Coordinates of C-alpha atoms in Angstrom, one line a residue:
Chain A
X1 CA 43.1 -43.4 -43.6
X2 CA 44.0 -42.3 -40.1
X3 CA 42.3 -43.4 -36.8
X4 CA 39.9 -45.7 -38.6
X5 CA 37.1 -46.8 -36.2
X6 CA 37.0 -50.4 -35.3
X7 CA 34.8 -52.4 -37.7
X8 CA 31.3 -53.2 -36.6
X9 CA 31.0 -56.0 -39.1
X10 CA 33.8 -58.1 -40.6
X11 CA 33.3 -60.6 -43.3
X12 CA 36.3 -62.8 -43.7
X13 CA 36.8 -64.7 -46.9
X14 CA 33.3 -66.3 -47.1
X15 CA 32.3 -68.8 -49.7
X16 CA 28.6 -69.5 -50.4
X17 CA 27.3 -72.6 -52.1
X18 CA 23.6 -72.9 -53.1
X19 CA 22.0 -76.2 -53.2
X20 CA 25.3 -78.0 -52.4
X21 CA 26.6 -77.3 -55.9
X22 CA 26.5 -73.8 -57.1
X23 CA 29.4 -71.7 -55.9
X24 CA 28.2 -68.1 -55.8
X25 CA 30.7 -66.3 -53.5
X26 CA 34.3 -67.2 -53.9
X27 CA 35.9 -65.7 -50.9
X28 CA 34.5 -62.3 -50.1
X29 CA 36.0 -60.2 -47.4
X30 CA 34.7 -56.8 -46.3
X31 CA 34.4 -54.5 -43.3
X32 CA 31.8 -52.1 -42.2
X33 CA 33.0 -49.5 -39.7
X34 CA 30.8 -48.3 -36.8
X35 CA 28.8 -45.5 -38.1
X36 CA 29.8 -46.0 -41.7
X37 CA 27.9 -46.3 -44.9
X38 CA 29.6 -48.9 -47.0
X39 CA 28.5 -49.6 -50.6
X40 CA 28.7 -53.0 -52.2
X41 CA 28.6 -52.5 -55.9
X42 CA 28.4 -54.7 -58.9
X43 CA 26.3 -55.8 -61.8
X44 CA 23.5 -58.4 -61.9
X45 CA 24.5 -61.7 -60.4
X46 CA 27.7 -60.4 -59.0
X47 CA 26.8 -61.7 -55.5
X48 CA 25.7 -58.6 -53.7
X49 CA 22.4 -60.0 -52.4
X50 CA 24.0 -63.3 -51.5
X51 CA 26.6 -61.4 -49.5
X52 CA 23.9 -59.5 -47.6
X53 CA 21.9 -62.7 -47.0
X54 CA 24.9 -64.5 -45.8
X55 CA 25.4 -61.9 -43.2
X56 CA 21.7 -61.8 -42.1
X57 CA 21.5 -65.6 -42.3
X58 CA 18.5 -65.5 -44.6
X59 CA 20.5 -67.7 -46.9
X60 CA 19.5 -71.0 -45.4
X61 CA 15.9 -70.4 -46.3
X62 CA 17.0 -70.5 -49.9
X63 CA 19.2 -73.6 -49.5
X64 CA 22.4 -71.6 -49.5
X65 CA 25.2 -72.3 -47.1
X66 CA 28.2 -70.4 -46.0
X67 CA 30.9 -73.1 -46.4
X68 CA 34.1 -71.2 -45.6
X69 CA 35.1 -68.1 -43.9
X70 CA 33.7 -66.3 -40.9
X71 CA 31.4 -63.4 -40.1
X72 CA 32.0 -61.3 -37.0
X73 CA 29.7 -58.7 -35.7
X74 CA 30.9 -56.6 -32.7
X75 CA 33.7 -59.1 -32.4
X76 CA 31.4 -62.0 -32.1
X77 CA 31.0 -64.8 -34.6
X78 CA 27.5 -64.7 -36.0
X79 CA 27.5 -67.0 -39.0
X80 CA 25.4 -69.7 -37.3
X81 CA 23.0 -67.3 -35.6
X82 CA 19.3 -67.3 -36.5
X83 CA 18.0 -64.3 -38.3
X84 CA 15.8 -63.5 -35.3
X85 CA 18.7 -63.5 -32.9
X86 CA 20.6 -61.3 -35.3
X87 CA 17.8 -58.8 -35.4
X88 CA 17.9 -58.8 -31.6
X89 CA 21.5 -58.0 -31.8
X90 CA 20.8 -55.1 -34.0
X91 CA 21.4 -56.3 -37.6
X92 CA 18.3 -56.0 -39.9
X93 CA 18.1 -56.6 -43.6
X94 CA 15.8 -54.6 -45.9
X95 CA 15.3 -57.0 -48.7
X96 CA 15.5 -56.3 -52.4
X97 CA 12.1 -55.6 -53.9
X98 CA 10.7 -54.3 -50.7
X99 CA 8.9 -57.4 -49.5
X100 CA 6.1 -55.6 -47.6
X101 CA 3.4 -57.6 -46.0
X102 CA 0.8 -56.8 -48.6
X103 CA -2.4 -57.6 -46.7
X104 CA -1.3 -55.8 -43.6
X105 CA -1.8 -52.1 -43.2
X106 CA 1.2 -49.8 -43.4
X107 CA 1.1 -49.3 -39.6
X108 CA 0.8 -53.1 -39.0
X109 CA 3.8 -53.5 -41.2
X110 CA 5.8 -51.1 -39.2
X111 CA 4.7 -52.8 -35.9
X112 CA 5.9 -56.2 -37.1
X113 CA 9.4 -54.6 -37.2
X114 CA 9.3 -54.3 -33.4
X115 CA 8.5 -58.1 -33.0
X116 CA 11.8 -59.0 -31.3
X117 CA 11.6 -56.1 -28.9
X118 CA 10.4 -56.4 -25.4
X119 CA 9.7 -52.7 -25.1
X120 CA 6.4 -51.4 -23.8
X121 CA 3.6 -50.0 -25.8
X122 CA 4.7 -46.4 -25.2
X123 CA 8.2 -47.0 -26.4
X124 CA 6.9 -48.7 -29.5
X125 CA 4.5 -45.8 -30.1
X126 CA 7.3 -43.3 -29.8
X127 CA 9.3 -45.2 -32.4
X128 CA 6.3 -45.4 -34.7
X129 CA 6.1 -41.6 -34.4
X130 CA 9.8 -41.4 -35.2
X131 CA 9.3 -43.4 -38.3
X132 CA 6.4 -41.3 -39.4
X133 CA 8.5 -38.2 -38.9
X134 CA 11.1 -39.6 -41.3
X135 CA 8.5 -40.7 -43.7
X136 CA 5.5 -38.3 -43.4
X137 CA 3.9 -40.0 -46.4
X138 CA 3.5 -43.2 -44.4
X139 CA 1.5 -41.3 -41.7
X140 CA -1.1 -40.4 -44.3
X141 CA -1.3 -43.9 -45.5
X142 CA -1.1 -45.7 -42.2
X143 CA -4.4 -47.4 -42.5
X144 CA -4.1 -48.5 -46.2
X145 CA -3.1 -52.0 -47.1
X146 CA 0.6 -52.0 -48.0
X147 CA 0.0 -54.0 -51.2
X148 CA -1.9 -51.0 -52.6
X149 CA 0.7 -48.4 -51.9
X150 CA 3.2 -47.2 -54.5
X151 CA 6.7 -48.6 -55.0
X152 CA 8.3 -45.7 -53.2
X153 CA 6.0 -45.9 -50.3
X154 CA 6.6 -49.7 -50.1
X155 CA 10.4 -49.0 -49.9
X156 CA 9.7 -46.5 -47.1
X157 CA 7.5 -49.1 -45.3
X158 CA 10.3 -51.7 -45.6
X159 CA 12.9 -49.2 -44.3
X160 CA 10.6 -48.0 -41.5
X161 CA 9.8 -51.5 -40.6
X162 CA 13.5 -52.2 -40.2
X163 CA 13.9 -49.0 -38.1
X164 CA 11.3 -50.3 -35.7
X165 CA 13.7 -52.9 -34.6
X166 CA 16.1 -50.1 -33.4
X167 CA 19.0 -51.6 -35.4
X168 CA 22.6 -50.7 -35.1
X169 CA 23.1 -51.8 -38.6
X170 CA 20.9 -52.1 -41.7
X171 CA 21.7 -54.3 -44.6
X172 CA 20.0 -52.4 -47.4
X173 CA 19.5 -54.3 -50.6
X174 CA 19.0 -52.2 -53.7
X175 CA 16.7 -49.5 -52.4
X176 CA 16.7 -47.7 -55.7
X177 CA 15.1 -50.6 -57.6
X178 CA 12.3 -49.5 -59.8
X179 CA 12.1 -46.0 -58.3
X180 CA 12.1 -42.6 -60.0
X181 CA 15.4 -40.8 -59.7
X182 CA 13.8 -38.2 -57.5
X183 CA 12.5 -40.8 -55.1
X184 CA 15.9 -42.5 -55.1
X185 CA 17.5 -39.3 -53.9
X186 CA 14.8 -39.0 -51.2
X187 CA 15.4 -42.5 -50.0
X188 CA 19.2 -42.0 -49.9
X189 CA 18.8 -38.7 -48.1
X190 CA 17.0 -40.6 -45.4
X191 CA 19.7 -43.2 -45.2
X192 CA 22.2 -40.3 -44.7
X193 CA 20.0 -38.8 -42.0
X194 CA 19.6 -42.1 -40.2
X195 CA 23.3 -42.6 -40.4
X196 CA 24.2 -39.2 -39.0
X197 CA 21.4 -38.7 -36.5
X198 CA 20.8 -42.2 -35.2
X199 CA 24.2 -43.6 -35.8
X200 CA 23.0 -46.5 -37.8
X201 CA 25.6 -48.2 -39.9
X202 CA 24.7 -49.3 -43.4
X203 CA 25.9 -51.9 -45.8
X204 CA 24.3 -51.0 -49.0
X205 CA 24.1 -53.2 -52.1
X206 CA 23.4 -51.1 -55.2
X207 CA 23.5 -51.3 -58.9
X208 CA 23.1 -47.5 -59.1
X209 CA 26.8 -46.9 -58.7
X210 CA 26.4 -43.1 -59.1
X211 CA 24.0 -42.5 -56.2
X212 CA 25.6 -45.2 -54.0
X213 CA 29.1 -43.7 -54.3
X214 CA 27.7 -40.2 -53.6
X215 CA 26.3 -41.3 -50.2
X216 CA 28.7 -44.0 -49.2
X217 CA 32.0 -43.5 -47.4
X218 CA 33.6 -46.6 -48.6
X219 CA 32.9 -49.0 -51.5
X220 CA 33.6 -52.5 -52.6
X221 CA 33.1 -53.7 -56.1
X222 CA 32.0 -57.3 -56.6
X223 CA 32.3 -59.2 -59.7
X224 CA 31.5 -62.9 -60.2
X225 CA 31.5 -63.6 -56.5
X226 CA 34.8 -61.9 -55.7
X227 CA 35.7 -58.5 -54.5
X228 CA 37.7 -57.0 -57.3
X229 CA 38.3 -53.5 -56.0
X230 CA 37.7 -51.4 -52.9
X231 CA 38.5 -48.0 -51.7
X232 CA 37.1 -44.7 -50.4
X233 CA 33.9 -43.8 -52.2
X234 CA 35.6 -40.7 -53.6
X235 CA 38.6 -42.5 -54.9
X236 CA 36.3 -45.1 -56.5
X237 CA 34.2 -42.6 -58.2
X238 CA 37.3 -41.0 -59.6
X239 CA 38.9 -44.2 -60.7
X240 CA 38.9 -44.4 -64.5
X241 CA 37.9 -48.0 -64.7
X242 CA 35.0 -47.6 -62.4
X243 CA 34.0 -44.5 -64.3
X244 CA 34.1 -46.3 -67.5
X245 CA 32.5 -49.6 -66.5
X246 CA 30.0 -48.6 -63.8
X247 CA 29.3 -44.9 -64.4
X248 CA 29.4 -45.0 -68.1
X249 CA 31.8 -42.0 -68.5
X250 CA 35.4 -42.1 -69.8
X251 CA 38.1 -39.6 -69.5
X252 CA 37.0 -38.2 -72.9
X253 CA 33.5 -37.5 -71.7
X254 CA 30.4 -39.6 -72.2
X255 CA 31.0 -42.6 -74.3
X256 CA 28.7 -44.0 -76.9
X257 CA 28.1 -47.7 -76.9
X258 CA 29.1 -47.7 -80.6
X259 CA 32.6 -46.7 -79.7
X260 CA 33.1 -49.3 -77.1
X261 CA 34.9 -52.3 -78.5
X262 CA 34.0 -55.6 -77.2
X263 CA 37.3 -56.7 -75.7
X264 CA 37.5 -53.4 -74.0
X265 CA 34.1 -53.4 -72.6
X266 CA 34.6 -55.2 -69.4
X267 CA 37.9 -55.6 -67.7
X268 CA 38.2 -58.6 -65.5
X269 CA 40.5 -58.2 -62.6
X270 CA 40.4 -61.9 -61.8
X271 CA 39.2 -65.1 -63.3
Chain B
X1 CA -13.2 -55.5 -43.0
X2 CA -13.7 -54.4 -46.5
X3 CA -16.1 -56.6 -48.4
X4 CA -16.4 -56.5 -52.2
X5 CA -19.7 -55.8 -53.7
X6 CA -19.6 -58.9 -55.9
X7 CA -19.3 -61.0 -52.7
X8 CA -22.5 -59.5 -51.3
X9 CA -24.3 -60.0 -54.6
X10 CA -23.2 -63.6 -54.8
X11 CA -24.3 -64.4 -51.3
X12 CA -27.5 -62.5 -51.8
X13 CA -28.2 -64.4 -55.0
X14 CA -27.6 -67.7 -53.3
X15 CA -29.9 -66.8 -50.5
X16 CA -32.7 -65.8 -52.8
X17 CA -32.3 -68.9 -54.9
X18 CA -32.2 -71.1 -51.8
X19 CA -35.5 -69.6 -50.7
X20 CA -37.3 -69.1 -54.0
X21 CA -36.6 -72.6 -55.4
X22 CA -38.1 -74.6 -52.5
X23 CA -41.1 -72.3 -52.5
X24 CA -41.6 -72.7 -56.2
X25 CA -41.2 -76.4 -56.1
X26 CA -43.7 -76.5 -53.2
X27 CA -46.2 -74.7 -55.3
X28 CA -46.0 -76.9 -58.4
X29 CA -45.2 -80.3 -57.0
X30 CA -47.5 -82.5 -55.0
X31 CA -44.6 -84.5 -53.4
X32 CA -43.1 -81.5 -51.6
X33 CA -44.6 -80.0 -48.5
X34 CA -43.8 -76.3 -48.2
X35 CA -44.8 -74.0 -45.4
X36 CA -42.8 -71.0 -44.2
X37 CA -42.3 -72.1 -40.6
X38 CA -41.2 -75.5 -41.7
X39 CA -38.8 -74.0 -44.2
X40 CA -37.4 -71.8 -41.5
X41 CA -36.9 -74.8 -39.3
X42 CA -35.0 -76.7 -41.9
X43 CA -32.9 -73.6 -42.8
X44 CA -32.0 -72.9 -39.2
X45 CA -31.2 -76.5 -38.5
X46 CA -29.0 -76.4 -41.6
X47 CA -27.2 -73.2 -40.5
X48 CA -26.5 -74.7 -37.1
X49 CA -25.0 -77.8 -38.5
X50 CA -23.1 -75.6 -40.9
X51 CA -21.4 -74.1 -37.9
X52 CA -19.9 -77.4 -37.3
X53 CA -18.5 -77.6 -40.8
X54 CA -17.1 -74.1 -40.3
X55 CA -15.2 -75.3 -37.2
X56 CA -13.4 -77.9 -39.1
X57 CA -12.7 -75.6 -42.0
X58 CA -11.3 -73.0 -39.7
X59 CA -8.5 -75.4 -38.7
X60 CA -7.5 -75.7 -42.3
X61 CA -7.5 -72.0 -43.0
X62 CA -5.3 -71.2 -40.0
X63 CA -2.5 -73.6 -41.1
X64 CA -2.9 -72.8 -44.8
X65 CA -2.6 -69.1 -44.1
X66 CA 0.4 -69.2 -41.9
X67 CA 2.5 -71.8 -43.6
X68 CA 1.0 -72.4 -47.0
X69 CA 0.5 -76.0 -46.1
X70 CA -2.7 -77.7 -46.9
X71 CA -3.1 -79.8 -43.8
X72 CA -4.8 -83.0 -44.8
X73 CA -4.4 -84.1 -41.2
X74 CA -6.9 -81.6 -39.8
X75 CA -9.6 -84.3 -39.7
X76 CA -7.2 -86.7 -37.9
X77 CA -6.5 -83.9 -35.5
X78 CA -10.2 -83.6 -34.8
X79 CA -10.4 -87.3 -34.1
X80 CA -7.3 -87.4 -32.1
X81 CA -8.4 -84.5 -29.9
X82 CA -11.9 -86.0 -29.4
X83 CA -10.5 -89.4 -28.6
X84 CA -8.1 -88.0 -26.0
X85 CA -10.9 -85.9 -24.5
X86 CA -13.3 -88.7 -24.2
X87 CA -10.6 -91.1 -23.1
X88 CA -9.6 -88.8 -20.2
X89 CA -13.2 -88.2 -19.3
X90 CA -13.9 -91.9 -19.1
X91 CA -10.9 -92.1 -16.7
X92 CA -13.0 -89.9 -14.4
X93 CA -11.2 -86.6 -15.0
X94 CA -13.5 -83.6 -14.6
X95 CA -14.6 -81.9 -17.8
X96 CA -12.7 -78.7 -17.4
X97 CA -9.5 -80.6 -16.6
X98 CA -10.1 -82.8 -19.6
X99 CA -10.2 -79.7 -21.8
X100 CA -7.0 -78.3 -20.4
X101 CA -5.2 -81.6 -20.6
X102 CA -6.3 -82.2 -24.2
X103 CA -5.3 -78.7 -25.1
X104 CA -1.9 -79.5 -23.6
X105 CA -1.8 -82.8 -25.7
X106 CA -2.6 -80.8 -28.9
X107 CA 0.2 -78.3 -28.1
X108 CA 2.6 -81.3 -27.7
X109 CA 1.4 -82.7 -31.0
X110 CA 2.0 -79.3 -32.7
X111 CA 5.5 -79.1 -31.3
X112 CA 6.3 -82.6 -32.4
X113 CA 5.0 -82.0 -35.9
X114 CA 7.1 -78.8 -36.1
X115 CA 10.2 -80.5 -34.8
X116 CA 10.0 -83.8 -36.7
X117 CA 8.3 -82.8 -39.9
X118 CA 8.1 -79.1 -40.7
X119 CA 11.6 -78.0 -39.7
X120 CA 13.5 -80.6 -41.7
X121 CA 11.3 -80.0 -44.7
X122 CA 11.5 -76.2 -44.7
X123 CA 11.5 -74.7 -48.2
X124 CA 10.3 -77.8 -49.9
X125 CA 7.6 -77.7 -52.5
X126 CA 4.0 -77.3 -51.2
X127 CA 3.1 -80.7 -52.7
X128 CA 5.8 -82.4 -50.6
X129 CA 4.4 -80.8 -47.5
X130 CA 0.9 -81.8 -48.5
X131 CA 2.0 -85.4 -48.9
X132 CA 3.6 -85.2 -45.5
X133 CA 0.4 -84.1 -43.9
X134 CA -1.3 -87.2 -45.3
X135 CA 1.3 -89.2 -43.5
X136 CA 0.6 -87.2 -40.3
X137 CA -3.1 -88.0 -40.7
X138 CA -2.4 -91.7 -40.7
X139 CA -0.1 -91.5 -37.8
X140 CA -2.6 -89.5 -35.7
X141 CA -5.5 -91.8 -36.7
X142 CA -3.5 -94.8 -35.7
X143 CA -1.9 -93.4 -32.6
X144 CA -5.3 -92.1 -31.2
X145 CA -7.0 -95.5 -31.6
X146 CA -3.9 -97.3 -30.3
X147 CA -3.9 -95.4 -27.1
X148 CA -7.6 -94.9 -26.5
X149 CA -9.2 -97.9 -28.4
X150 CA -11.2 -97.8 -31.5
X151 CA -14.8 -98.5 -30.3
X152 CA -17.5 -95.9 -30.6
X153 CA -17.7 -93.9 -27.4
X154 CA -20.5 -91.7 -26.3
X155 CA -19.5 -88.2 -25.2
X156 CA -21.9 -86.3 -22.9
X157 CA -20.6 -82.9 -22.1
X158 CA -23.8 -81.9 -20.3
X159 CA -25.3 -79.8 -23.0
X160 CA -29.1 -80.2 -23.3
X161 CA -30.2 -82.5 -26.1
X162 CA -33.9 -81.6 -26.1
X163 CA -35.5 -79.6 -28.9
X164 CA -36.8 -76.1 -28.2
X165 CA -40.0 -74.9 -29.7
X166 CA -40.5 -71.4 -31.0
X167 CA -43.5 -69.6 -32.4
X168 CA -46.2 -71.7 -30.7
X169 CA -44.4 -74.9 -31.5
X170 CA -44.2 -74.3 -35.2
X171 CA -40.5 -74.2 -35.3
X172 CA -38.4 -76.9 -33.6
X173 CA -34.7 -76.4 -33.0
X174 CA -32.2 -78.7 -31.4
X175 CA -30.8 -77.1 -28.2
X176 CA -27.5 -78.9 -28.6
X177 CA -27.0 -77.3 -32.0
X178 CA -27.8 -73.9 -30.6
X179 CA -25.2 -74.2 -27.9
X180 CA -22.7 -75.6 -30.3
X181 CA -23.2 -72.6 -32.5
X182 CA -22.8 -70.3 -29.6
X183 CA -19.5 -71.9 -28.6
X184 CA -18.3 -71.8 -32.1
X185 CA -19.2 -68.1 -32.3
X186 CA -17.2 -67.4 -29.2
X187 CA -14.2 -69.3 -30.5
X188 CA -14.3 -67.4 -33.7
X189 CA -14.5 -64.1 -31.9
X190 CA -11.5 -65.1 -29.8
X191 CA -9.6 -66.0 -32.9
X192 CA -10.4 -62.8 -34.6
X193 CA -9.2 -60.8 -31.6
X194 CA -6.1 -62.9 -31.4
X195 CA -5.2 -62.4 -35.1
X196 CA -6.1 -58.7 -35.4
X197 CA -5.0 -57.2 -32.1
X198 CA -2.1 -59.2 -30.7
X199 CA 1.5 -59.1 -31.5
X200 CA 1.7 -62.8 -32.2
X201 CA -1.4 -62.6 -34.3
X202 CA 0.1 -59.8 -36.4
X203 CA 3.2 -61.8 -36.8
X204 CA 1.1 -64.8 -37.9
X205 CA -0.5 -62.7 -40.6
X206 CA 2.9 -61.3 -41.6
X207 CA 4.3 -64.8 -42.0
X208 CA 1.2 -65.7 -44.1
X209 CA 2.0 -62.8 -46.4
X210 CA 5.7 -63.2 -47.0
X211 CA 7.7 -65.5 -44.8
X212 CA 11.1 -64.3 -46.1
X213 CA 10.3 -60.8 -45.1
X214 CA 9.0 -62.0 -41.8
X215 CA 12.3 -63.7 -41.1
X216 CA 14.1 -60.5 -42.1
X217 CA 12.4 -58.6 -39.4
X218 CA 13.2 -61.2 -36.9
X219 CA 10.0 -63.3 -36.6
X220 CA 11.1 -66.8 -35.9
X221 CA 9.2 -69.1 -38.3
X222 CA 9.6 -72.2 -36.1
X223 CA 7.9 -70.5 -33.2
X224 CA 5.1 -69.2 -35.4
X225 CA 4.5 -72.7 -36.8
X226 CA 4.2 -74.2 -33.4
X227 CA 1.7 -71.4 -32.4
X228 CA -0.4 -71.9 -35.5
X229 CA -0.5 -75.7 -35.3
X230 CA -1.4 -75.4 -31.7
X231 CA -4.3 -73.0 -32.5
X232 CA -5.4 -75.4 -35.2
X233 CA -5.2 -78.2 -32.7
X234 CA -7.4 -76.2 -30.2
X235 CA -10.0 -75.6 -33.0
X236 CA -9.8 -79.3 -33.8
X237 CA -10.5 -80.0 -30.1
X238 CA -13.6 -77.8 -30.0
X239 CA -14.8 -79.3 -33.3
X240 CA -14.1 -82.8 -32.0
X241 CA -16.0 -82.2 -28.8
X242 CA -19.0 -80.8 -30.6
X243 CA -19.1 -83.5 -33.3
X244 CA -18.3 -86.2 -30.8
X245 CA -21.2 -85.0 -28.6
X246 CA -23.4 -85.2 -31.6
X247 CA -22.4 -88.4 -33.3
X248 CA -20.3 -90.1 -30.6
X249 CA -16.5 -90.3 -30.9
X250 CA -15.6 -92.7 -33.6
X251 CA -13.3 -93.0 -36.6
X252 CA -15.8 -91.3 -39.0
X253 CA -14.9 -88.0 -37.3
X254 CA -11.7 -88.0 -39.3
X255 CA -13.8 -88.0 -42.4
X256 CA -15.9 -85.0 -41.7
X257 CA -12.8 -83.1 -42.8
X258 CA -13.8 -84.0 -46.3
X259 CA -16.9 -81.9 -45.9
X260 CA -14.7 -79.0 -45.0
X261 CA -13.1 -79.0 -48.4
X262 CA -16.1 -77.6 -50.3
X263 CA -16.6 -75.2 -47.5
X264 CA -13.0 -73.9 -48.1
X265 CA -13.5 -73.7 -51.8
X266 CA -16.6 -71.7 -51.2
X267 CA -15.2 -69.3 -48.6
X268 CA -11.6 -69.1 -49.8
X269 CA -8.7 -71.0 -48.4
X270 CA -7.2 -68.0 -46.7
X271 CA -10.1 -66.4 -45.0
X272 CA -11.5 -67.0 -41.6
X273 CA -14.8 -65.2 -42.3
X274 CA -14.9 -67.2 -45.5
X275 CA -14.7 -70.5 -43.6
X276 CA -17.5 -69.5 -41.4
X277 CA -19.9 -68.2 -44.1
X278 CA -18.9 -71.0 -46.4
X279 CA -19.9 -73.5 -43.6
X280 CA -23.2 -71.8 -43.0
X281 CA -24.1 -71.8 -46.7
X282 CA -23.1 -75.4 -47.2
X283 CA -25.0 -76.4 -44.1
X284 CA -28.2 -74.6 -44.9
X285 CA -28.0 -75.3 -48.6
X286 CA -27.7 -79.1 -48.2
X287 CA -30.5 -79.4 -45.7
X288 CA -32.9 -77.2 -47.6
X289 CA -32.3 -78.8 -50.9
X290 CA -32.5 -82.3 -49.4
X291 CA -35.9 -81.6 -47.8
X292 CA -37.5 -79.5 -50.5
X293 CA -35.8 -80.6 -53.7
X294 CA -34.9 -84.2 -52.7
X295 CA -38.3 -85.7 -53.3
X296 CA -38.2 -84.7 -56.9
X297 CA -35.0 -86.7 -57.6
X298 CA -35.4 -89.4 -55.1
X299 CA -33.3 -87.9 -52.3
X300 CA -29.6 -88.1 -51.5
X301 CA -28.9 -84.5 -52.4
X302 CA -27.3 -83.9 -49.0
X303 CA -24.4 -86.1 -49.9
X304 CA -23.3 -84.3 -53.0
X305 CA -24.8 -80.8 -52.7
X306 CA -21.6 -79.3 -51.1
X307 CA -19.3 -80.7 -53.7
X308 CA -21.6 -79.6 -56.5
X309 CA -21.6 -76.1 -55.1
X310 CA -17.8 -76.2 -54.8
X311 CA -17.5 -77.1 -58.5
X312 CA -19.6 -74.2 -59.5
X313 CA -17.4 -71.9 -57.5
X314 CA -14.3 -73.3 -58.9
X315 CA -15.5 -72.4 -62.3
X316 CA -16.7 -68.9 -61.6
X317 CA -14.9 -67.7 -58.6
X318 CA -11.8 -69.8 -57.9
X319 CA -10.5 -67.7 -55.1
X320 CA -13.8 -68.3 -53.2
X321 CA -15.9 -65.7 -51.6
X322 CA -13.3 -64.1 -49.4
X323 CA -10.1 -65.6 -50.7
X324 CA -7.1 -63.3 -51.0
X325 CA -6.6 -62.1 -54.4
X326 CA -3.0 -61.6 -55.3
X327 CA -2.6 -57.9 -55.1
X328 CA -1.3 -56.6 -58.4
X329 CA -0.8 -52.9 -58.8
X330 CA -1.1 -51.7 -62.3

């Protein structure tokens, strides 16, 4: 924990309320350092997606609202900025479940990613080429309608589309969803390359704790709208509670569900 | 564009039916006069008036595609644009300036609608947005007539009104309709280029597909809505000028929007080519059946033909000829 780089993104104690009544995030704070891969872990409904959407400001489109706390990006407060302005500043979200433009071709999908950029045609084409080099499979399918491509390809389209905005930071929501383990590895390898070669920082929401901790440098565990634990990815993956509750292994080796007693099954740190 | 085979067969079957039925009736019935040049004349006349339906339907499709809003006010926009155009013209403004000024007015209307109506209602149910467009329709109807008066006004934009004769005078076609069709064709070509090959057009299609994802890549929805309502306003303006030149500018222009509904059901709510082909089929179909089948039932087919056809489509092909099917990978 020496000479930690200054955080690119700081989330301070935010509270999110949906529809004026449903309190989803109850004070979440986290930091993403410049050039880091930070994982946000937790089960269903823990608030991972909400946290990401609060940062990218897509929340308002779902009648959610950040009611307390603050979000700073590069030292500037961004919680009332429009998603488009955030993209211009270099923060792009890749949404859970891909969300490709189904009736557009793969290439058109990628081009929409460059919407906010004022760059000329040549620069855009260079970037297109760059994306194709990361995802050679997309080059083959550039003319097909995105709706007819496979799940893995759609995830690649979504990520490639985000890359076209030349982001400094990608909020990646559950890239492993519904993909074969091999593809999951492939996607995460690309995350790693992007991080190392292009210096893109990632905030990664994942349920697949195993893979996420393997690639991330730091992790936060969310439960019920609160951060219950955080630490270096390595420490987390060695922590016995995390191992038991999120990785499914205990100190005595793999555990069968039969042996797990109910009151032991899930430890609540808070609430 | 990829066209499904079933679409082609459906269109083909309709064409054959529309030709064979009049011919057959002409052979067996004494009341019906059937001759090929005459049939062609009727069919072409129908196609040309169908172009006018297409123009109105286009406006619907544009807005529906980009915002999922069924814009009931499209007819009112046609009327409002036509009233403004003819109003300016009667003030002595030259035609080209009238067009530019009215285009400006329609842009203003689009911006106002986005600011006052769409933005506060973002994320509401489609039915709420639909209701709101009914409100917009009344406001536009009223506003247009308040500013420019409600009497019927003639609109002469200098297009020839005389009929042309083809094939030794056997076929007679209205020149005005031909010019209207040409202008509509040019408009459609421009729209297609805009949608397929420009950055904004691509963004519009992206928003139509998934507006959350569009927001996530930084496409500002408000801006897109203004653009799409403006484009729909321009289409309404062209439709208004054409219809106004034909029928005079009057309140009934707002009602031709109702004829666009069956066109949309036929062509599919989300398809520009669908709106065009739907309009052509409805136009030709109603004229042909009126002239050749009408005498058998005492006439009046023209009034209900389009709706009848739409009903048949709703039963057998609810997404219309070119409507977007929801892509479902198995």
